[in-house]
Short mmCIF file of C-alpha atoms and ligand atoms in Angstrom, two decimals:
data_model
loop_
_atom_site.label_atom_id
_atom_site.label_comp_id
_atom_site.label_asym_id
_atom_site.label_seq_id
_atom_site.Cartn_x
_atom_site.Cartn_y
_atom_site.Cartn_z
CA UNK H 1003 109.18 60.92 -7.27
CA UNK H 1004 111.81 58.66 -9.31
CA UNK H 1005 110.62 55.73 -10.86
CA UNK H 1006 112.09 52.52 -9.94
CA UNK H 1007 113.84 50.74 -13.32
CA UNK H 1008 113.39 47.16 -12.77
CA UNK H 1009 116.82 46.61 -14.05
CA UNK H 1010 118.38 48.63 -11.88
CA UNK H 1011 116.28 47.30 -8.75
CA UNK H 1012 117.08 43.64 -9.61
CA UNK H 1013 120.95 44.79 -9.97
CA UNK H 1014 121.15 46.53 -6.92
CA UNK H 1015 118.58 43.56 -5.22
CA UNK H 1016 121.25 41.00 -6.47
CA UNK H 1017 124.13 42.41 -5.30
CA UNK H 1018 126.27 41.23 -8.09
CA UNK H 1019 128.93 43.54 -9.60
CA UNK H 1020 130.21 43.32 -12.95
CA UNK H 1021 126.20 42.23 -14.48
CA UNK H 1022 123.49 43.75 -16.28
CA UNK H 1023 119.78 42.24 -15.93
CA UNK H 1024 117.79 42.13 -19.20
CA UNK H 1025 114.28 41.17 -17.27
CA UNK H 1026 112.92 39.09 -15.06
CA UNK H 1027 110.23 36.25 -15.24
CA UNK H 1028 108.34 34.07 -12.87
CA UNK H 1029 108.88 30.37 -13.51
CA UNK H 1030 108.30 27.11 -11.91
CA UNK H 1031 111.72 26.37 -10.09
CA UNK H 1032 111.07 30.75 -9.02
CA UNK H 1033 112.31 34.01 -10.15
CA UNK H 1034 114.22 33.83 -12.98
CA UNK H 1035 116.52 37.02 -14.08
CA UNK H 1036 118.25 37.37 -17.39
CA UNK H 1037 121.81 38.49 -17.04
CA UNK H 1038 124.79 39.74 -18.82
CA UNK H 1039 128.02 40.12 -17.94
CA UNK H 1040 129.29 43.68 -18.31
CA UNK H 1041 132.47 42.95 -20.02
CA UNK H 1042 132.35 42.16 -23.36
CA UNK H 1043 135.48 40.29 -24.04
CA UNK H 1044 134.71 36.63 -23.85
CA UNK H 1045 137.80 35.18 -21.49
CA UNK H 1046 138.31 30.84 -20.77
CA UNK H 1047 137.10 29.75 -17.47
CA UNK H 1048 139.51 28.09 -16.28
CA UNK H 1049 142.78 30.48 -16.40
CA UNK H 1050 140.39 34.18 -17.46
CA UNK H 1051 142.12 34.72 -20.49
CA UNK H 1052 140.88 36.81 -23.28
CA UNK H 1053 140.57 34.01 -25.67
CA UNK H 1054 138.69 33.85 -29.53
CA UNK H 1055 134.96 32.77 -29.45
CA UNK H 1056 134.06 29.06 -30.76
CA UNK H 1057 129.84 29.48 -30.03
CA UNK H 1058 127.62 29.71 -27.88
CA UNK H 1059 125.82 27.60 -25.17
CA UNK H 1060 121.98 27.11 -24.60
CA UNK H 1061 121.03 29.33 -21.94
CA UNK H 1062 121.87 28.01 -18.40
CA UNK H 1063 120.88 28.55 -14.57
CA UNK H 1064 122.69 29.60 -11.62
CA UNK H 1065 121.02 29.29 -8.20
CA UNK H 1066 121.44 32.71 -6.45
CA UNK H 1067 120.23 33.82 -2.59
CA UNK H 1068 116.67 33.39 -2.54
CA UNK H 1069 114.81 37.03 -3.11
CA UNK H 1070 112.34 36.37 0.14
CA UNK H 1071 110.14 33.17 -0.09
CA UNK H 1072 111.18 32.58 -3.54
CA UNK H 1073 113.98 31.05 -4.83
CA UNK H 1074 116.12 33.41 -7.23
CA UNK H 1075 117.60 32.01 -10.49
CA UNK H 1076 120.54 34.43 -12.71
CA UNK H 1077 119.48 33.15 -17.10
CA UNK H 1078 122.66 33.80 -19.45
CA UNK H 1079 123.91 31.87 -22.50
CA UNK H 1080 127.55 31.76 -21.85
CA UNK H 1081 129.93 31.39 -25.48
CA UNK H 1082 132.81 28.78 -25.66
CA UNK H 1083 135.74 29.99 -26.36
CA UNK H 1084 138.87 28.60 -27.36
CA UNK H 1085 141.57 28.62 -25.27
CA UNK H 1086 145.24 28.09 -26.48
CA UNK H 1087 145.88 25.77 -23.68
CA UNK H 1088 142.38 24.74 -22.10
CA UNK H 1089 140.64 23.97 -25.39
CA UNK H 1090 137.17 24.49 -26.04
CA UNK H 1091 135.90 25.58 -22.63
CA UNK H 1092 132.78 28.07 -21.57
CA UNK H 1093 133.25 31.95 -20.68
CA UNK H 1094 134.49 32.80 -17.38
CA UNK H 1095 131.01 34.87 -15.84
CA UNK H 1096 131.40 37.40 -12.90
CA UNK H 1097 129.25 35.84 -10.81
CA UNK H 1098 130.10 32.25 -10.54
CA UNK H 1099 133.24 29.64 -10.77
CA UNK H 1100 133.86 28.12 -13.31
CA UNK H 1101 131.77 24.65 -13.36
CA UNK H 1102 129.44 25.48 -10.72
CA UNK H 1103 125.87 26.22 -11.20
CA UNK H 1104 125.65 28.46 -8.00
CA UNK H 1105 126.27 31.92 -7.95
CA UNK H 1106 129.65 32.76 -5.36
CA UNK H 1107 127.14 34.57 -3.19
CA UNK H 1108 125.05 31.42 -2.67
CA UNK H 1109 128.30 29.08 -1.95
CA UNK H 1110 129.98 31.62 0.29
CA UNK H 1111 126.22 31.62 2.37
CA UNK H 1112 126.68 27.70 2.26
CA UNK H 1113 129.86 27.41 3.40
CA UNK H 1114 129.69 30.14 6.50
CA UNK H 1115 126.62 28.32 7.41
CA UNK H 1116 128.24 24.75 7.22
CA UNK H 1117 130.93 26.22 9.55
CA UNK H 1118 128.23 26.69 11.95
CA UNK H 1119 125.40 24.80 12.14
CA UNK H 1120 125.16 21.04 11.20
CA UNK H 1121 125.12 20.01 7.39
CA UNK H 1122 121.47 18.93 7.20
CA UNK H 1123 120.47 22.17 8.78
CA UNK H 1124 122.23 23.89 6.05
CA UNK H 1125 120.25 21.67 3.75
CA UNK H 1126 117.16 22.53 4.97
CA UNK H 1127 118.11 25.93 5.04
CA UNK H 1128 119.79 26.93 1.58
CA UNK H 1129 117.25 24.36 -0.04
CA UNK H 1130 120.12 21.65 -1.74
CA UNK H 1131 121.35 18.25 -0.81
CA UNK H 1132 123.95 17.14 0.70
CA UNK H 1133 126.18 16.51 -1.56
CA UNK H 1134 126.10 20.06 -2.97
CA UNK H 1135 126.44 21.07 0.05
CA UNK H 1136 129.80 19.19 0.30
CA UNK H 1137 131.50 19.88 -3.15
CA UNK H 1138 130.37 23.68 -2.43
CA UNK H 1139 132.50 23.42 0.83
CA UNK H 1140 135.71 21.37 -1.27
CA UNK H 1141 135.35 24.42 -3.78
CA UNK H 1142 135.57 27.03 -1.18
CA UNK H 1143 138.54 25.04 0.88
CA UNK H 1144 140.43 25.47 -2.89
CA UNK H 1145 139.90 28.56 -3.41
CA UNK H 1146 140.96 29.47 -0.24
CA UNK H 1147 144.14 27.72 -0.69
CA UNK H 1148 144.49 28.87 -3.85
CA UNK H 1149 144.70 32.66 -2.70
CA UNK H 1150 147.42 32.27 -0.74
ZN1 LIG A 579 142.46 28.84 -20.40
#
């Protein structure tokens, strides 16, 4: 029998494409898994331009679908890059828009549950207040708009 490699289980688990997991640790807040994106090229966040590196950012959390009871938390320390017309501004990662601190999984979950069930519910639920709740539904009503 095949071996499981934790790296690959926690990709596959995750269902995130475009990321490679490092490890995995249990901390306070829950599961914690280090990530990298699988492109190299560092590009702005706002526009996804391939833009020069400036540094690099302490490393940062992104809430992802909780992995059973527990919540689930992606680790990377994004670079800044600079942009010829954004500025200094961090990486653009596969997993999340830029600014937000939840994976696009996690808001899309949020925002089909807000469409049916009432927003404390979806508090209670996804485990965030109520104000995420509503700037996670604003940021999928732009995107939305933005696509067509
Ligand atoms: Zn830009």
């Amino acid at each position: 029998m095949e071996r499981l490699d934790m790296g690959k289980l926690f990709e596959h688990l995750l269902g995130v494409r475009d990321l490679s997991v490092c490890g995995a640790s249990f901390e306070p807040q829950g599961v914690v898994v280090d990530v990298e994106p699988r492109q190299r090229e560092a590009r702005c966040g706002v526009c996804g331009r391939v833009c020069p590196c400036y540094d690099s950012c302490p490393p940062r959390l992104w809430r992802h679908l909780a992995l059973g009871q527990e919540p689930l938390w992606l680790r990377h320390a994004p670079r800044r890059v600079e942009c010829p017309q954004h500025g200094v501004r961090v990486e653009r990662v596969p997993w999340a828009e830029h600014d937000s601190r939840f994976t696009r999984e996690f808001e899309e979950r949020v925002a089909w549950l807000a469409q049916r069930m009432d927003k404390s519910t979806t508090c209670r639920l996804m485990g965030i207040n109520w104000r995420t709740v509503g700037t996670i539904i604003e940021r999928a009503v732009e995107q939305r708009l933005d696509a067509h």
